[in-house]
Amino acid sequence: MKVLRVAHHGVVSDWRERERELRRSGVDVTMLSAHRWNEGGKELTLDAGDDTFVVAARTVGRHPNVFAYDPRPVWRLIGEEWDLIDLHEEPCSLAVAEIRILAWLRRQGAPFLVYSAQNISKRYPIPFRWFERSALRRASGAYVCNEDAAKILRSKGLTGPVPVIGLGIDMAHLSPEDRPNPDPDRVVVGYAGRLDTHKGVFLLPRLLTEHPGWTLRIAGAGPARADLEAEARKHGVFERITYLGHLSGESLAEHFRACDVTVVPSLPTPRWLEQFGRVAVESMACGTPVVASRSGALPEVVGDGGLLVEPGDVGALADAVAELSQSDVWRDRRAKGVRRASAYRWQKVAQQQLRLYRETTGEARGLPDLHVLIVAYGDPALLDDCLAALGNTLPVLVVDNASSRRVRDVARSRGAEYLDAGGNLGFAAGVNLGMKCLEERGSRADVLLVNPDARMDADAARTMQRRAHRGRVAAVGVTQTDPATGYPARVIWPFPSPLGAWIEAVGLGGLRRQRHFVIGSMLLLTRRAWEDVGPMDESFFLYSEETDWQKRARQRGWGIAVVDAPTLHIGAGTGGDPQRREAWFHASLETFIRKHHGRAGWVVFRAAMVAGATLRANVLPGERGVAARRRLWTYLRGPASVGRSLDSRPS
């Protein structure tokens, strides 16, 4: 499995251990990280060391949600083949939006994950609200470091898996040592982390006032250092506090081991809650029990490895420290804390991450059954050739909209199941009838829709299915060759829209290269997406029904993909008058525009089609000019009206 992982925190060498463990597990991980970042109040520059898998990128901006990577290394990386892209950034962030835009420009179709620690439901300002909504709709899943963050992502539209995966620690460095029980009268209280108001640091000097024998060790840096020192002088405890500055690695572990109790007195604010509390885990791993605020994620992280107090209550904080300094309590909480911290060791975090990767890419589960569904109408010889190409390794259901004995005989001779629709129901209704038939017998198979005029084999079908289960994918198309020219045919298109119609009307249709939906001649639909999106809209009799279904799927956050496999599409497999098929194509297009853009959208779209057809009718020669005049007449009269006048059903 080849994974691109993007995380600005990779600037800290110790925090790249997740990637190292993933690589030891056989995952080909490449990490894109910030070249320079402020962590724990200190500016750090990335030192890759032996980590050849890490790529440093310069950044613009300092806020975790409002910074962007240098696009040049991102552009190079995103153009490679990846099985999965792991964005360890908040879904609302500018960085996620930047990478997704670059992925779109590079035609990168790999599924992606996002990360969140945000445990307050926030309505972000535009455009960050748009960034978040789009990312959550398109993401194949996410992972979080606290339970509230998972609930918030669900409430905002994420439908993929969202496991809670804590932040990891290195148990080789952060380990307990044998030591005597603390002296309750001479407790060494520890603090580690950023020196800032919301971290509750101004409570620390007051903690010492009632206990003249207690001392305080502070590891960390930040903007509140000077004010904290002033507060300590005010309470007469300045000489009992030791400032160690920013610590990491073994020096941080030594700090925890030198303390009897670590306090994490974080204060909730309207815009912030403690999202994890890594220092609590690190302290417990070193055998130092923790007293923490009952705030944010701290209760679920600390558990029985320490004591919890109400935020801002200095008296309760002091009482909890005093209680933990009692020998029996201290020994009990110390042992429980070490056990609890072991759940956050990097090996376990990486295993959880790998399980998510396998679930997202489909490696964790076998592929479901695959059933072929053919809605037949027209020449039985085309159906016979289609079934011959598919072979007999996949189950096939033929829904016959022509109620033709010849179609029945062809289907049965090729080992396919035959279902008489009882009349020409149209493609959408025929698909729905076939799906209902499969569901009634308890089938949970993915379904491959194949037109009778298509030619593909079972290997191509399985290739499509494997891609369908790499991420949150609703539909997969396949590359096709036009037998008349021998060249590839275009199979993925932008959705029709009023704006798009005007772009094409003025001759700039080449600019519309969005990859929104796949044509339905050979289209695999996943069962999980079908159950979420629902059946096809039977108001589309012929054409645009697969476009509408994929539009609804995308609105629900599903992706669309295309795979490369040898197939042919002859075209015109429904038979009948080409002009009548053209009329029904535009009639269905009218239905689509009215449904998704309303009456006003249809007026704008129709005007664009009239303008474009008028221009082409006057400048194009021969048959192309005739076709343009026919289209102009269709849109002046109204495509739906023209369709109804042509006997209402194609023949």
XYZ file of C-alpha atoms in Angstrom:
651
model
C 0.000 0.000 0.000
C 1.374 3.382 -1.035
C 0.262 6.285 1.170
C 0.963 10.012 1.047
C 0.646 11.440 4.542
C 0.531 15.221 5.053
C 1.145 16.559 8.579
C 2.815 19.828 9.529
C 3.704 18.414 12.967
C 6.255 16.103 11.326
C 8.753 18.860 12.057
C 9.132 17.125 15.452
C 11.257 14.008 14.968
C 9.634 12.135 17.867
C 6.231 12.640 16.255
C 7.282 10.868 13.062
C 7.348 7.552 14.897
C 3.868 6.737 13.592
C 5.245 6.810 10.046
C 8.267 4.732 11.028
C 6.006 2.070 12.535
C 3.759 2.078 9.476
C 6.769 1.539 7.257
C 7.923 -1.333 9.491
C 4.466 -2.823 8.888
C 5.030 -2.760 5.141
C 3.202 0.468 4.262
C 5.070 2.612 1.729
C 4.523 5.947 3.485
C 5.802 9.286 2.226
C 5.342 12.172 4.644
C 5.001 15.826 3.674
C 5.726 18.081 6.640
C 6.378 21.715 7.434
C 9.980 22.840 7.024
C 9.640 25.055 10.093
C 6.919 25.262 12.752
C 6.292 26.474 16.295
C 5.677 23.555 18.649
C 5.335 24.009 22.398
C 6.304 27.669 22.149
C 9.573 27.011 20.289
C 10.409 27.443 16.602
C 11.630 24.122 15.230
C 13.271 23.361 11.892
C 12.748 19.900 10.450
C 15.769 17.627 10.651
C 14.996 14.563 8.550
C 17.899 12.539 9.921
C 17.534 8.972 8.674
C 13.883 9.492 7.725
C 14.247 9.364 3.964
C 10.466 9.151 3.652
C 9.881 12.730 4.857
C 9.695 15.722 2.501
C 9.920 19.224 3.974
C 7.882 22.068 2.498
C 8.019 25.708 3.439
C 4.787 27.163 4.744
C 3.050 30.538 4.669
C 1.064 31.351 7.806
C 1.381 30.204 11.402
C -2.128 29.218 12.479
C -2.816 25.456 12.095
C -5.975 26.191 10.108
C -4.690 29.209 8.183
C -1.454 28.184 6.547
C -0.494 26.842 3.138
C 2.327 24.646 1.927
C 4.718 25.670 -0.825
C 2.775 24.202 -3.781
C 5.864 23.033 -5.690
C 6.718 19.924 -3.624
C 3.009 19.222 -3.180
C 2.505 19.343 -6.946
C 5.311 16.858 -7.508
C 4.101 14.451 -4.843
C 0.415 14.618 -5.673
C 1.146 13.627 -9.266
C 2.426 10.195 -8.235
C 0.276 7.087 -7.956
C -1.130 6.683 -4.440
C -3.496 4.190 -2.908
C -4.480 6.680 -0.212
C -3.839 10.300 0.789
C -3.862 10.918 4.552
C -4.353 14.606 5.396
C -3.447 14.988 9.067
C -4.950 18.483 9.078
C -8.344 19.841 10.104
C -10.947 19.547 7.299
C -11.653 23.295 7.518
C -7.999 24.214 7.044
C -6.492 26.119 4.165
C -3.884 23.367 3.807
C -6.523 20.691 3.131
C -8.240 22.945 0.586
C -4.905 23.656 -1.112
C -3.969 19.990 -1.429
C -7.407 18.989 -2.662
C -7.296 21.675 -5.360
C -3.847 20.523 -6.469
C -5.077 16.912 -6.472
C -7.996 17.930 -8.689
C -5.669 19.726 -11.092
C -3.393 16.671 -11.201
C -6.378 14.360 -11.794
C -5.450 12.508 -8.604
C -8.242 10.037 -7.876
C -6.938 8.340 -4.723
C -9.287 8.348 -1.707
C -8.338 10.665 1.122
C -8.690 10.874 4.894
C -8.780 13.929 7.136
C -7.944 14.401 10.803
C -9.629 16.426 13.503
C -9.027 17.263 17.131
C -11.728 19.945 17.263
C -14.077 19.109 20.147
C -16.231 22.251 19.974
C -18.801 22.456 17.213
C -17.897 25.658 15.396
C -19.457 27.445 12.456
C -16.394 28.733 10.652
C -16.395 31.906 8.572
C -16.487 31.674 4.804
C -14.475 30.263 3.006
C -13.323 27.888 5.783
C -16.897 26.694 6.245
C -16.925 25.756 2.554
C -13.553 24.034 2.862
C -14.857 21.914 5.729
C -18.160 21.009 4.081
C -16.496 19.979 0.834
C -13.771 17.964 2.563
C -16.220 16.052 4.759
C -18.493 15.257 1.819
C -15.641 13.907 -0.265
C -13.495 12.233 2.406
C -13.486 8.446 2.569
C -13.145 8.684 6.336
C -11.404 10.493 9.150
C -9.685 9.877 12.443
C -9.782 11.925 15.621
C -8.016 12.061 18.956
C -11.145 12.456 21.112
C -14.706 11.202 21.061
C -16.370 14.619 20.812
C -14.472 15.369 17.605
C -15.914 12.190 16.057
C -19.464 13.230 16.979
C -18.935 16.674 15.486
C -17.638 15.312 12.188
C -20.636 12.990 11.976
C -23.014 15.892 12.642
C -21.377 17.867 9.842
C -21.857 15.221 7.195
C -18.973 12.742 7.370
C -20.277 9.273 6.557
C -17.081 7.197 6.393
C -15.298 5.506 9.293
C -14.031 7.815 12.056
C -12.067 5.915 14.727
C -10.549 7.596 17.785
C -6.765 7.262 17.490
C -4.826 8.928 20.257
C -1.549 10.775 19.909
C 1.379 8.431 20.363
C 4.324 8.274 22.738
C 7.671 6.508 22.657
C 7.649 4.054 25.576
C 11.372 3.414 25.081
C 12.176 6.909 26.392
C 9.053 7.591 28.420
C 9.299 4.776 30.944
C 9.104 4.623 34.752
C 12.051 4.146 37.078
C 12.109 2.752 40.588
C 11.872 5.589 43.077
C 10.784 6.172 46.698
C 7.331 7.305 47.642
C 6.875 11.099 47.680
C 7.055 13.118 50.894
C 3.614 14.731 51.305
C 5.230 17.799 52.875
C 7.780 18.240 50.089
C 5.889 17.406 46.927
C 7.589 18.264 43.645
C 4.779 19.417 41.345
C 5.431 19.333 37.618
C 3.979 21.149 34.615
C 4.847 20.719 30.946
C 3.432 22.522 27.971
C 2.847 25.909 26.454
C 2.812 28.846 28.852
C -0.481 30.432 27.953
C -3.585 31.621 29.788
C -5.936 28.895 28.546
C -3.523 26.254 29.828
C -4.259 27.409 33.401
C -0.644 28.365 34.157
C -1.661 31.265 36.431
C -3.099 28.723 38.855
C 0.349 27.240 39.434
C 1.834 29.890 41.792
C -1.346 29.900 43.864
C -1.056 26.137 44.202
C 2.080 26.609 46.306
C 0.771 29.248 48.697
C -0.872 26.853 51.200
C 1.987 24.342 51.137
C 5.336 25.986 52.006
C 7.322 22.786 51.393
C 6.052 22.187 47.856
C 8.098 23.177 44.810
C 7.181 23.547 41.152
C 9.076 22.557 37.996
C 7.838 24.105 34.726
C 8.895 22.769 31.325
C 7.750 24.830 28.409
C 7.736 28.245 26.823
C 5.158 30.696 25.657
C 3.818 34.254 25.774
C 2.698 34.081 29.428
C 6.182 33.489 30.889
C 6.771 37.078 32.116
C 3.268 37.419 33.569
C 3.617 34.032 35.242
C 6.840 35.145 36.934
C 5.110 38.320 38.084
C 2.275 36.248 39.539
C 4.782 34.075 41.381
C 6.430 37.153 42.944
C 3.042 38.497 43.929
C 2.307 35.317 45.903
C 5.823 35.056 47.312
C 6.650 31.725 45.706
C 9.043 32.850 42.965
C 12.046 31.103 44.559
C 10.186 27.784 44.706
C 9.639 27.594 40.945
C 12.185 26.255 38.452
C 11.800 27.177 34.774
C 13.334 24.622 32.441
C 12.287 26.019 29.068
C 11.189 23.853 26.151
C 12.092 20.174 26.654
C 11.746 17.129 24.442
C 12.929 13.548 24.211
C 14.942 12.178 27.115
C 15.185 15.580 28.866
C 11.386 15.766 29.024
C 11.224 12.223 30.410
C 13.761 13.158 33.090
C 11.619 16.133 34.013
C 8.563 13.943 34.585
C 10.561 11.425 36.626
C 11.864 14.240 38.819
C 8.301 15.235 39.735
C 5.956 13.518 42.177
C 2.768 14.721 40.500
C 2.102 16.426 37.163
C -0.713 18.970 36.929
C -2.639 19.720 33.735
C -4.870 22.628 34.828
C -6.324 23.535 31.414
C -9.207 26.020 31.424
C -12.117 25.747 28.978
C -12.879 28.814 26.879
C -15.784 29.499 24.510
C -13.475 28.728 21.576
C -11.129 26.074 23.008
C -11.158 22.867 25.011
C -8.209 20.595 25.715
C -8.222 18.311 22.685
C -6.043 15.503 23.946
C -3.429 16.235 26.608
C -0.290 14.528 25.397
C 1.679 15.661 28.473
C -0.711 13.702 30.687
C 0.069 10.506 28.766
C 3.799 11.223 28.760
C 3.784 11.837 32.513
C 1.850 8.645 33.237
C 4.244 6.691 31.024
C 7.119 7.939 33.198
C 5.354 6.738 36.345
C 4.209 10.179 37.519
C 0.486 10.365 38.334
C -1.564 13.257 36.974
C -4.041 15.766 38.342
C -6.014 17.250 35.453
C -8.990 19.503 34.841
C -12.263 17.796 34.114
C -12.317 19.519 30.739
C -12.311 18.556 27.072
C -10.620 15.251 26.317
C -8.635 15.068 29.564
C -11.074 12.761 31.404
C -11.004 10.127 28.633
C -7.209 10.369 28.341
C -6.315 10.345 32.057
C -8.935 7.816 33.152
C -7.809 6.032 36.309
C -4.193 7.133 35.851
C -4.749 10.206 38.012
C -7.356 12.465 39.570
C -9.712 14.986 37.995
C -10.811 18.348 39.397
C -13.111 21.097 38.239
C -11.335 23.626 35.995
C -10.040 26.734 37.771
C -10.559 25.378 41.312
C -7.155 25.919 42.943
C -8.292 24.441 46.250
C -9.470 21.235 44.580
C -6.247 21.109 42.591
C -4.143 21.402 45.764
C -6.256 18.791 47.574
C -5.860 16.346 44.677
C -2.079 16.829 44.654
C -2.022 16.221 48.403
C -4.140 13.080 48.006
C -1.880 11.726 45.258
C 1.204 12.301 47.421
C -0.048 9.701 49.917
C 2.035 6.564 49.423
C -0.737 4.033 48.814
C -2.682 6.323 46.474
C 0.467 7.353 44.635
C 1.564 3.733 44.077
C -1.883 2.686 42.893
C -2.311 5.584 40.448
C 1.260 5.267 39.249
C 0.730 1.625 38.229
C -2.615 2.370 36.583
C -1.152 5.363 34.765
C 1.676 3.317 33.274
C -0.808 0.721 32.027
C -3.065 3.410 30.606
C -0.195 5.167 28.846
C 0.824 1.924 27.155
C -2.374 2.139 25.091
C -0.870 5.192 23.399
C 2.482 3.711 22.432
C 3.404 4.338 18.816
C 3.154 0.683 17.839
C -0.490 0.568 18.845
C -1.293 3.936 17.254
C 0.258 2.736 13.997
C -1.758 -0.497 14.144
C -4.962 1.511 14.518
C -3.917 3.756 11.648
C -3.159 0.738 9.467
C -6.580 -0.763 10.206
C -8.167 2.473 9.026
C -6.026 2.474 5.883
C -7.031 -1.094 5.093
C -10.692 -0.354 5.691
C -10.534 2.732 3.507
C -8.733 1.052 0.620
C -10.691 -2.184 0.897
C -7.766 -4.363 1.985
C -9.449 -5.211 5.278
C -12.387 -6.901 3.648
C -12.883 -9.204 0.735
C -14.766 -7.855 -2.228
C -18.524 -8.478 -2.123
C -20.284 -10.445 -4.804
C -20.626 -8.822 -8.212
C -23.751 -9.134 -10.342
C -24.125 -7.908 -13.933
C -27.406 -6.200 -14.838
C -28.323 -5.628 -18.494
C -31.416 -3.669 -19.487
C -32.121 -4.968 -22.984
C -34.060 -3.253 -25.753
C -33.232 -3.680 -29.404
C -31.211 -6.106 -31.489
C -30.825 -9.493 -29.682
C -27.588 -10.105 -31.648
C -25.935 -7.228 -29.751
C -26.994 -8.805 -26.463
C -25.620 -12.163 -27.576
C -22.205 -10.667 -28.351
C -22.239 -8.759 -25.046
C -22.927 -11.911 -23.035
C -20.306 -13.844 -24.978
C -17.666 -11.225 -24.107
C -18.575 -11.331 -20.416
C -18.182 -15.090 -20.286
C -19.840 -17.255 -17.686
C -17.893 -16.423 -14.502
C -20.224 -13.632 -13.318
C -23.965 -13.956 -12.660
C -26.013 -11.915 -15.155
C -29.595 -10.670 -14.970
C -31.186 -9.448 -18.219
C -34.195 -7.167 -17.770
C -36.066 -7.196 -21.078
C -37.871 -3.932 -21.823
C -38.973 -5.332 -25.190
C -40.676 -8.485 -23.841
C -38.970 -10.268 -26.719
C -38.899 -14.036 -27.087
C -35.616 -13.724 -28.997
C -34.035 -11.757 -26.157
C -35.251 -14.422 -23.714
C -33.742 -17.199 -25.814
C -30.387 -15.404 -26.151
C -30.194 -14.734 -22.410
C -30.969 -18.311 -21.439
C -28.634 -19.765 -24.051
C -25.777 -17.790 -22.491
C -26.656 -18.863 -18.940
C -28.098 -15.486 -17.923
C -31.209 -15.024 -15.816
C -34.107 -13.462 -17.730
C -36.711 -11.037 -16.375
C -39.546 -9.746 -18.545
C -40.293 -6.119 -17.613
C -43.766 -6.387 -19.172
C -43.242 -3.394 -21.420
C -40.815 -0.623 -22.246
C -40.326 0.897 -18.798
C -37.260 2.934 -19.696
C -33.685 2.445 -18.535
C -34.064 3.852 -15.000
C -37.141 1.775 -14.258
C -35.487 -1.276 -15.775
C -32.459 -0.854 -13.504
C -34.693 -0.361 -10.463
C -36.676 -3.471 -11.332
C -33.495 -5.522 -11.620
C -32.100 -4.155 -8.356
C -35.355 -4.910 -6.579
C -35.265 -8.454 -7.902
C -31.760 -8.945 -6.499
C -32.662 -7.342 -3.163
C -35.714 -9.546 -2.699
C -33.511 -12.619 -2.768
C -31.182 -11.076 -0.165
C -28.340 -10.164 -2.514
C -25.743 -7.676 -1.198
C -23.772 -7.685 -4.430
C -22.305 -4.721 -6.215
C -24.000 -4.297 -9.578
C -22.361 -3.687 -12.937
C -24.674 -2.047 -15.464
C -23.749 -3.063 -19.008
C -25.460 -1.937 -22.196
C -26.106 -4.647 -24.801
C -23.862 -2.732 -27.233
C -20.888 -2.816 -24.818
C -18.071 -5.342 -24.931
C -16.085 -6.150 -21.791
C -14.834 -9.233 -19.993
C -14.978 -10.361 -16.376
C -11.399 -9.208 -15.685
C -12.360 -5.629 -16.545
C -15.401 -5.948 -14.292
C -13.253 -7.084 -11.351
C -10.806 -4.234 -11.998
C -13.723 -1.813 -11.717
C -14.897 -3.429 -8.499
C -11.480 -3.308 -6.858
C -11.300 0.420 -7.575
C -14.818 0.887 -6.231
C -13.729 -0.368 -2.822
C -10.718 1.912 -2.538
C -12.412 4.670 -0.614
C -15.909 6.094 -0.568
C -16.776 5.455 -4.190
C -20.316 5.192 -5.523
C -19.732 4.468 -9.200
C -16.846 3.357 -11.390
C -16.658 3.690 -15.151
C -14.132 2.242 -17.537
C -12.133 3.547 -20.458
C -13.714 2.692 -23.799
C -12.541 2.413 -27.368
C -14.699 3.620 -30.236
C -14.641 0.718 -32.738
C -15.287 3.099 -35.647
C -12.102 5.100 -35.039
C -10.001 2.925 -32.758
C -9.463 5.913 -30.473
C -10.444 6.229 -26.815
C -13.884 7.698 -26.238
C -14.486 10.282 -23.534
C -16.291 8.613 -20.645
C -16.210 11.157 -17.806
C -17.900 14.556 -18.072
C -18.872 17.633 -16.079
C -22.464 17.872 -14.914
C -24.747 19.883 -17.232
C -25.416 23.335 -15.789
C -26.678 26.767 -16.909
C -23.198 28.267 -16.619
C -21.641 25.335 -18.442
C -24.160 25.701 -21.269
C -23.123 29.326 -21.811
C -19.430 28.405 -21.722
C -20.068 25.891 -24.483
C -22.351 28.277 -26.389
C -19.497 30.762 -26.863
C -17.125 28.048 -28.045
C -15.149 27.523 -24.829
C -16.395 24.017 -24.064
C -12.810 22.770 -24.006
C -12.401 24.536 -20.663
C -14.995 22.278 -19.076
C -12.818 19.348 -18.038
C -14.337 18.574 -14.640
C -14.661 14.872 -13.835
C -18.162 14.750 -12.375
C -19.982 11.733 -13.797
C -19.298 8.649 -15.899
C -21.430 7.565 -18.835
C -23.675 4.601 -18.081
C -22.818 2.165 -20.875
C -20.539 0.247 -18.474
C -21.008 1.491 -14.938
C -20.397 -0.306 -11.644
C -22.554 0.795 -8.700
C -21.528 -0.204 -5.189
C -24.222 -1.705 -3.028
C -23.372 0.558 -0.075
C -23.818 3.654 -2.260
C -27.057 2.358 -3.785
C -28.512 1.848 -0.324
C -27.472 5.369 0.684
C -28.421 7.253 -2.498
C -31.533 5.274 -3.411
C -32.893 4.027 -6.746
C -32.712 5.791 -10.073
C -35.254 8.516 -10.800
C -37.833 7.010 -13.151
C -38.889 10.441 -14.427
C -35.881 9.981 -16.722
C -37.111 7.586 -19.381
C -33.947 7.400 -21.456
C -30.644 9.267 -20.926
C -29.440 11.361 -17.948
C -30.696 8.852 -15.377
C -27.125 7.787 -14.513
C -26.090 11.463 -14.513
C -28.819 12.286 -12.019
C -27.923 9.311 -9.803
C -24.253 10.278 -9.721
C -25.205 13.895 -9.013
C -27.176 12.741 -5.980
C -24.314 10.470 -4.946
C -21.825 13.331 -5.080
C -24.183 15.502 -3.054
C -24.032 12.824 -0.365
C -20.243 12.789 -0.377
C -19.559 9.798 -2.631
C -16.806 9.768 -5.212
C -16.772 8.690 -8.854
C -13.843 6.919 -10.515
C -12.671 5.546 -13.852
C -10.331 2.598 -14.445
C -8.312 1.644 -17.473
C -9.332 -1.666 -19.038
C -9.878 -2.960 -22.604
C -13.526 -2.429 -23.566
C -15.566 -1.419 -26.600
C -18.776 0.552 -26.962
C -20.500 0.207 -30.315
C -23.204 2.813 -29.614
C -26.884 3.085 -30.531
C -27.589 -0.210 -28.854
C -31.211 0.727 -28.183
C -31.822 0.816 -31.912
C -34.482 3.005 -33.512
C -34.447 6.419 -35.176
C -31.307 8.477 -34.312
C -33.305 11.722 -34.430
C -35.800 10.298 -31.973
C -32.972 9.276 -29.617
C -31.517 12.770 -29.935
C -34.887 14.301 -29.065
C -35.161 12.147 -25.956
C -31.594 13.001 -24.981
C -32.470 16.689 -24.848
C -35.815 15.986 -23.189
C -33.987 14.167 -20.390
C -31.487 17.007 -20.206
C -34.383 19.394 -19.595
C -35.620 17.140 -16.794
C -32.146 17.121 -15.233
C -31.707 20.907 -15.363
C -35.181 21.593 -13.992
C -34.615 19.109 -11.161
C -31.218 20.376 -10.043
C -31.315 24.061 -11.061
C -34.998 24.939 -10.930
C -37.162 26.839 -13.365
C -34.839 29.839 -13.486
C -31.878 27.599 -14.187
C -33.766 25.992 -17.049
C -34.529 29.406 -18.576
C -30.820 30.306 -18.492
C -29.779 26.886 -19.817
C -32.339 26.977 -22.637
C -31.258 30.462 -23.679
C -27.656 29.280 -23.889
C -28.618 26.275 -26.004
C -30.653 28.492 -28.365
C -27.790 30.973 -28.665
C -25.211 28.246 -29.324
C -27.400 26.436 -31.843
C -28.185 29.698 -33.672
C -24.505 30.507 -34.021
C -23.609 27.036 -35.263
C -26.594 26.802 -37.608
C -25.309 29.874 -39.434
C -21.630 28.975 -39.652
C -21.358 25.179 -39.829
C -21.588 23.470 -43.236
C -23.380 20.321 -44.303
C -24.750 17.824 -41.807
C -23.289 19.693 -38.842
C -25.313 22.756 -39.796
C -28.421 20.636 -40.273
C -27.925 19.109 -36.810
C -27.510 22.588 -35.306
C -30.748 23.780 -36.916
C -32.522 20.691 -35.633
C -31.219 21.416 -32.124
C -32.313 25.065 -32.425
C -35.828 23.967 -33.369
C -35.844 21.508 -30.448
C -34.952 24.172 -27.886
C -37.236 26.839 -29.330
C -40.163 24.472 -29.044
C -38.963 22.810 -25.828
C -37.177 19.427 -25.691
C -39.791 17.808 -23.464
C -42.573 18.873 -25.825
C -40.656 17.549 -28.813
C -40.030 14.255 -27.046
C -43.712 13.824 -26.213
C -44.681 14.557 -29.817
C -42.430 11.763 -31.092
C -44.699 8.988 -29.902
C -43.503 9.492 -26.332
C -41.294 6.385 -26.293
C -38.274 5.516 -28.431
C -38.759 2.505 -30.652
